[in-house]
Coordinates of C-alpha atoms in Angstrom, one line a residue:
X21 CA 169.1 -16.8 106.4
X22 CA 165.1 -16.7 107.0
X23 CA 166.1 -12.7 107.3
X24 CA 166.9 -13.0 104.0
X25 CA 164.1 -15.3 102.8
X26 CA 161.8 -13.1 104.2
X27 CA 162.7 -9.9 102.1
X28 CA 162.9 -12.2 98.9
X29 CA 159.3 -13.9 100.0
X30 CA 158.2 -9.4 100.7
X31 CA 159.8 -8.7 97.4
X32 CA 157.9 -11.8 95.2
X33 CA 154.5 -10.3 96.8
X34 CA 155.0 -6.8 96.2
X35 CA 156.9 -7.1 92.6
X36 CA 153.8 -6.0 90.5
X37 CA 155.2 -8.6 87.7
X38 CA 155.2 -11.7 89.8
X39 CA 152.5 -11.0 92.7
X40 CA 150.2 -11.1 89.8
X41 CA 151.3 -14.8 89.6
X42 CA 152.5 -15.8 92.5
X43 CA 152.4 -19.7 92.2
X44 CA 154.8 -19.7 89.4
X45 CA 157.1 -17.4 91.1
X46 CA 156.9 -19.4 94.2
X47 CA 157.3 -22.4 91.6
X48 CA 160.4 -20.6 89.3
X49 CA 162.4 -19.2 93.3
X50 CA 162.7 -23.1 95.2
X51 CA 163.3 -25.2 92.1
X52 CA 166.1 -22.8 91.3
X53 CA 167.2 -22.5 94.9
X54 CA 166.9 -26.9 94.7
X55 CA 169.2 -26.4 91.1
X56 CA 172.0 -24.3 92.6
X57 CA 172.1 -25.5 95.5
X58 CA 173.1 -29.3 94.0
X59 CA 175.5 -27.4 90.9
X60 CA 177.5 -25.0 91.7
X61 CA 178.8 -24.4 88.4
X62 CA 176.5 -21.9 85.6
X63 CA 173.2 -22.7 84.4
X64 CA 171.2 -21.9 81.6
X65 CA 168.0 -19.8 82.6
X66 CA 165.0 -18.4 80.3
X67 CA 164.6 -14.9 79.8
X68 CA 162.5 -12.5 77.3
X69 CA 162.3 -14.3 73.6
X70 CA 164.6 -16.5 72.9
X71 CA 167.6 -14.4 75.0
X72 CA 168.4 -16.4 78.0
X73 CA 171.6 -15.8 80.5
X74 CA 174.2 -17.4 82.4
X75 CA 173.0 -18.4 86.2
X76 CA 174.7 -18.7 89.2
X77 CA 173.4 -18.6 93.3
X78 CA 174.5 -15.2 94.4
X79 CA 173.7 -13.4 91.2
X80 CA 171.0 -11.2 92.2
X81 CA 171.8 -9.1 89.9
X82 CA 170.0 -10.9 87.4
X83 CA 169.0 -14.2 89.2
X84 CA 165.9 -12.0 90.4
X85 CA 165.1 -12.6 86.3
X86 CA 164.0 -16.1 87.4
X87 CA 161.0 -16.1 89.5
X88 CA 159.9 -11.9 88.9
X89 CA 160.3 -12.5 85.0
X90 CA 162.2 -9.0 85.0
X91 CA 163.4 -8.2 87.8
X92 CA 163.3 -4.2 88.4
X93 CA 159.4 -4.9 85.9
X94 CA 158.9 -0.9 85.2
X95 CA 162.8 0.2 84.5
X96 CA 162.7 -2.9 82.2
X97 CA 159.9 -2.6 80.5
X98 CA 159.4 0.8 79.8
X99 CA 163.0 -0.1 77.9
X100 CA 161.7 -2.5 76.4
X101 CA 158.3 -0.6 74.2
X102 CA 160.1 2.2 74.3
X103 CA 163.4 1.3 72.8
X104 CA 163.6 0.7 68.8
X105 CA 165.9 -1.9 66.4
X106 CA 168.0 1.3 65.4
X107 CA 168.4 3.2 68.4
X108 CA 171.3 3.3 70.4
X109 CA 171.6 2.3 74.7
X110 CA 174.4 3.1 77.1
X111 CA 173.9 0.9 80.5
X112 CA 176.3 2.0 82.9
X113 CA 176.7 -0.1 85.8
X114 CA 176.2 -3.2 83.9
X115 CA 176.8 -5.6 86.3
X116 CA 176.4 -9.3 84.7
X117 CA 174.1 -7.2 81.9
X118 CA 170.1 -7.7 82.6
X119 CA 169.5 -4.7 80.6
X120 CA 172.2 -5.3 78.1
X121 CA 170.3 -8.5 77.2
X122 CA 166.7 -7.2 76.6
X123 CA 168.2 -4.0 75.0
X124 CA 170.7 -6.5 72.7
X125 CA 169.1 -8.9 73.1
X126 CA 165.2 -8.9 72.6
X127 CA 165.4 -4.6 70.8
X128 CA 168.0 -6.2 68.8
X129 CA 169.3 -2.3 69.4
X130 CA 173.5 -1.0 69.9
X131 CA 174.6 -0.8 73.3
X132 CA 177.5 0.5 74.9
X133 CA 177.9 -1.0 78.3
X134 CA 179.9 -0.5 81.5
X135 CA 181.3 -2.9 84.4
X136 CA 184.7 -1.4 85.8
X137 CA 183.8 -4.7 88.4
X138 CA 186.1 -7.9 86.5
X139 CA 184.1 -10.4 88.0
X140 CA 181.1 -9.1 86.7
X141 CA 182.6 -8.1 83.6
X142 CA 183.3 -11.8 82.8
X143 CA 179.7 -12.6 83.7
X144 CA 178.1 -9.9 81.3
X145 CA 180.4 -11.1 78.6
X146 CA 179.6 -15.0 78.7
X147 CA 176.2 -13.7 78.5
X148 CA 176.6 -12.2 75.3
X149 CA 177.7 -14.7 73.7
X150 CA 175.2 -16.6 74.8
X151 CA 173.2 -15.0 72.4
X152 CA 175.3 -14.0 69.6
X153 CA 175.1 -10.4 69.9
X154 CA 178.9 -9.3 69.9
X155 CA 177.9 -7.0 66.8
X156 CA 175.9 -4.7 68.6
X157 CA 177.1 -4.9 72.4
X158 CA 180.0 -3.3 72.9
X159 CA 181.3 -3.7 76.8
X160 CA 184.3 -2.3 78.4
X161 CA 185.7 -3.2 82.2
X162 CA 186.3 0.4 83.5
X163 CA 184.2 3.1 85.6
X164 CA 182.8 6.5 84.2
X165 CA 183.4 9.8 86.6
X166 CA 183.9 13.5 86.1
X167 CA 186.9 12.8 85.5
X168 CA 189.2 10.2 83.4
X169 CA 191.9 9.4 86.3
X170 CA 192.3 5.7 88.7
X171 CA 189.6 4.7 91.5
X172 CA 189.3 2.8 93.7
X173 CA 186.1 -0.2 93.5
X174 CA 185.2 -2.7 95.6
X175 CA 185.6 -6.8 93.7
X176 CA 183.3 -9.1 95.7
X177 CA 179.6 -7.4 96.6
X178 CA 177.6 -8.7 93.6
X179 CA 175.4 -5.4 92.6
X180 CA 176.6 -3.4 95.7
X181 CA 180.1 -3.4 93.9
X182 CA 180.9 0.5 93.6
X183 CA 183.7 3.3 94.2
X184 CA 185.6 3.5 97.8
X185 CA 185.1 6.6 100.2
X186 CA 187.9 8.7 101.5
X187 CA 187.0 7.1 104.5
X188 CA 185.7 3.0 104.2
X189 CA 187.8 0.5 105.1
X190 CA 187.1 -2.5 102.9
X191 CA 189.3 -4.7 99.8
X192 CA 189.6 -2.5 96.6
X193 CA 191.0 -2.3 92.8
X194 CA 192.2 0.1 91.4
X195 CA 190.5 0.6 87.8
X196 CA 190.5 2.7 85.4
X197 CA 187.9 5.8 85.3
X198 CA 186.5 7.7 82.2
X199 CA 184.3 10.3 80.8
X200 CA 180.7 9.1 79.4
X201 CA 181.6 12.1 76.9
X202 CA 183.9 10.4 75.4
X203 CA 181.4 8.0 74.4
X204 CA 178.4 10.4 72.8
X205 CA 179.8 8.6 69.7
X206 CA 176.5 6.2 69.1
X207 CA 174.2 9.5 70.2
X208 CA 172.2 7.6 72.8
X209 CA 168.6 7.4 72.9
X210 CA 168.7 5.3 76.7
X211 CA 171.2 5.7 79.2
X212 CA 170.5 3.8 81.9
X213 CA 172.7 4.4 85.5
X214 CA 173.3 2.2 87.9
X215 CA 176.0 3.1 90.1
X216 CA 175.9 3.2 93.6
X217 CA 175.9 6.8 94.5
X218 CA 178.3 7.4 92.5
X219 CA 175.7 8.9 89.7
X220 CA 176.9 12.8 90.2
X221 CA 180.2 12.1 89.3
X222 CA 179.4 10.2 85.5
X223 CA 176.5 12.6 85.0
X224 CA 179.0 15.5 85.8
X225 CA 181.2 14.0 82.5
X226 CA 178.7 13.7 80.4
X227 CA 177.2 17.0 80.3
X228 CA 177.6 17.2 76.3
X229 CA 175.8 14.0 75.9
X230 CA 173.1 15.5 78.3
X231 CA 172.8 17.8 75.7
X232 CA 172.1 16.2 72.6
X233 CA 168.1 16.5 71.4
X234 CA 168.9 12.6 71.1
X235 CA 168.8 11.7 74.4
X236 CA 164.9 11.3 75.8
X237 CA 165.2 9.0 79.6
X238 CA 167.5 8.2 81.9
X239 CA 167.3 6.1 84.2
X240 CA 168.8 7.0 86.7
X241 CA 169.7 5.2 90.7
X242 CA 168.8 8.5 93.2
X243 CA 168.4 6.8 96.6
X244 CA 171.3 9.1 99.5
X245 CA 173.9 6.4 98.3
X246 CA 175.1 9.2 97.1
X247 CA 175.7 10.6 100.6
X248 CA 178.8 9.0 101.1
X249 CA 180.6 10.9 98.1
X250 CA 179.5 14.2 99.8
X251 CA 177.3 13.9 96.8
X252 CA 173.4 16.1 97.0
X253 CA 171.3 14.5 95.1
X254 CA 168.7 17.1 94.5
X255 CA 171.3 18.7 92.2
X256 CA 171.1 15.7 89.7
X257 CA 166.9 16.5 89.7
X258 CA 167.9 20.2 89.9
X259 CA 169.9 19.6 86.3
X260 CA 167.7 17.2 85.5
X261 CA 165.7 18.9 85.3
X262 CA 167.8 22.4 83.7
X263 CA 167.5 19.9 80.2
X264 CA 164.4 19.5 80.0
X265 CA 164.0 15.9 81.7
X266 CA 160.7 15.1 84.1
X267 CA 160.7 12.1 86.7
X268 CA 158.3 9.9 85.7
X269 CA 157.5 6.1 86.8
X270 CA 156.4 3.5 84.1
X271 CA 153.3 1.4 84.6
X272 CA 153.9 -1.5 81.5
X273 CA 150.5 -3.0 81.8
X274 CA 148.6 0.3 81.0
X275 CA 152.0 1.9 79.1
X276 CA 151.5 5.1 80.8
X277 CA 153.6 7.5 82.3
X278 CA 153.0 9.2 85.6
X279 CA 155.0 12.5 86.7
X280 CA 156.1 12.7 90.2
X281 CA 157.0 15.6 92.5
X282 CA 160.4 14.0 93.1
X283 CA 162.6 11.5 92.4
X284 CA 161.9 8.1 94.6
X285 CA 164.6 6.1 96.7
X286 CA 164.3 3.7 93.6
X287 CA 164.9 3.9 90.2
X288 CA 162.9 6.5 88.7
X289 CA 162.8 7.9 85.2
X290 CA 164.0 10.7 83.5
X291 CA 162.4 12.4 80.8
X292 CA 162.1 15.0 77.6
X293 CA 160.4 15.0 74.8
X294 CA 157.0 13.4 76.3
X295 CA 155.2 13.0 73.1
X296 CA 157.7 11.8 71.4
X297 CA 158.3 9.0 74.0
X298 CA 154.4 8.4 74.5
X299 CA 154.7 7.9 70.9
X300 CA 156.7 5.4 71.1
X301 CA 154.9 3.6 74.3
X302 CA 151.9 3.4 72.5
X303 CA 153.2 1.7 69.1
X304 CA 155.2 -0.7 70.5
X305 CA 155.1 -4.4 70.2
X306 CA 153.7 -5.7 73.2
X307 CA 156.5 -8.8 74.8
X308 CA 155.8 -12.2 76.0
X309 CA 156.8 -12.2 79.6
X310 CA 155.8 -16.2 81.4
X311 CA 152.8 -16.8 78.1
X312 CA 151.0 -13.0 79.1
X313 CA 151.8 -10.1 76.5
X314 CA 152.3 -7.1 78.2

């Protein structure tokens, strides 16, 4: 328990938004701890603008938004500044829907959300219904990979749910797998890929989509988890740069992209057509978070 609290407090202090509002962040954190102890059911919480979400103790994929405003401040801030209502956004590894709610609930664009965990998918659907964005979101309860078929997938590990490696001895269920290229009809402007090390397989099944000029940005987590499947994440970097993408870090306060020499151990933004992207970022409407406009 103490170790978990220490990790959370460190996260809050290092968070680029929460660390500017520490009193409010800790007030929200302790209020949530109190609520979740005495109420084991789902509780509706405000997000950005009029968007809300269902929260419950243990749903780490969304509860971080309660006390940090935007759990993943840089990438979520990029999404809110970059996307427009006429765009399509693909949320791959959607979990319970933080990015989907921002894209379709706040921005108002079309989202295709992919989440293979039945437990997370059910909460994702609840969040979509809560915000009445069913007409803007297509949610799919299967995994994406290099080819169609079936894979073994964990079910009770929250944001850490993943494809089960061949040599792993952990509980799993069999899930359907499809290719991202089979869902290119909306021609996405932005992809978010967070699949716990299975990113190589997802991209291998998206070779045609990645060539489309309309796709300008990819947020992807490359933290070494691909090693469990025998994937080399340097190959992802090489493949994306060959297609014209370069790795960046986004700073929402100044709306600037900073070029990186290589991907980071956290989420990395891969961008191409920098003039187009920068124009979007500079001309976007500010979003309001805890009475601050960003």
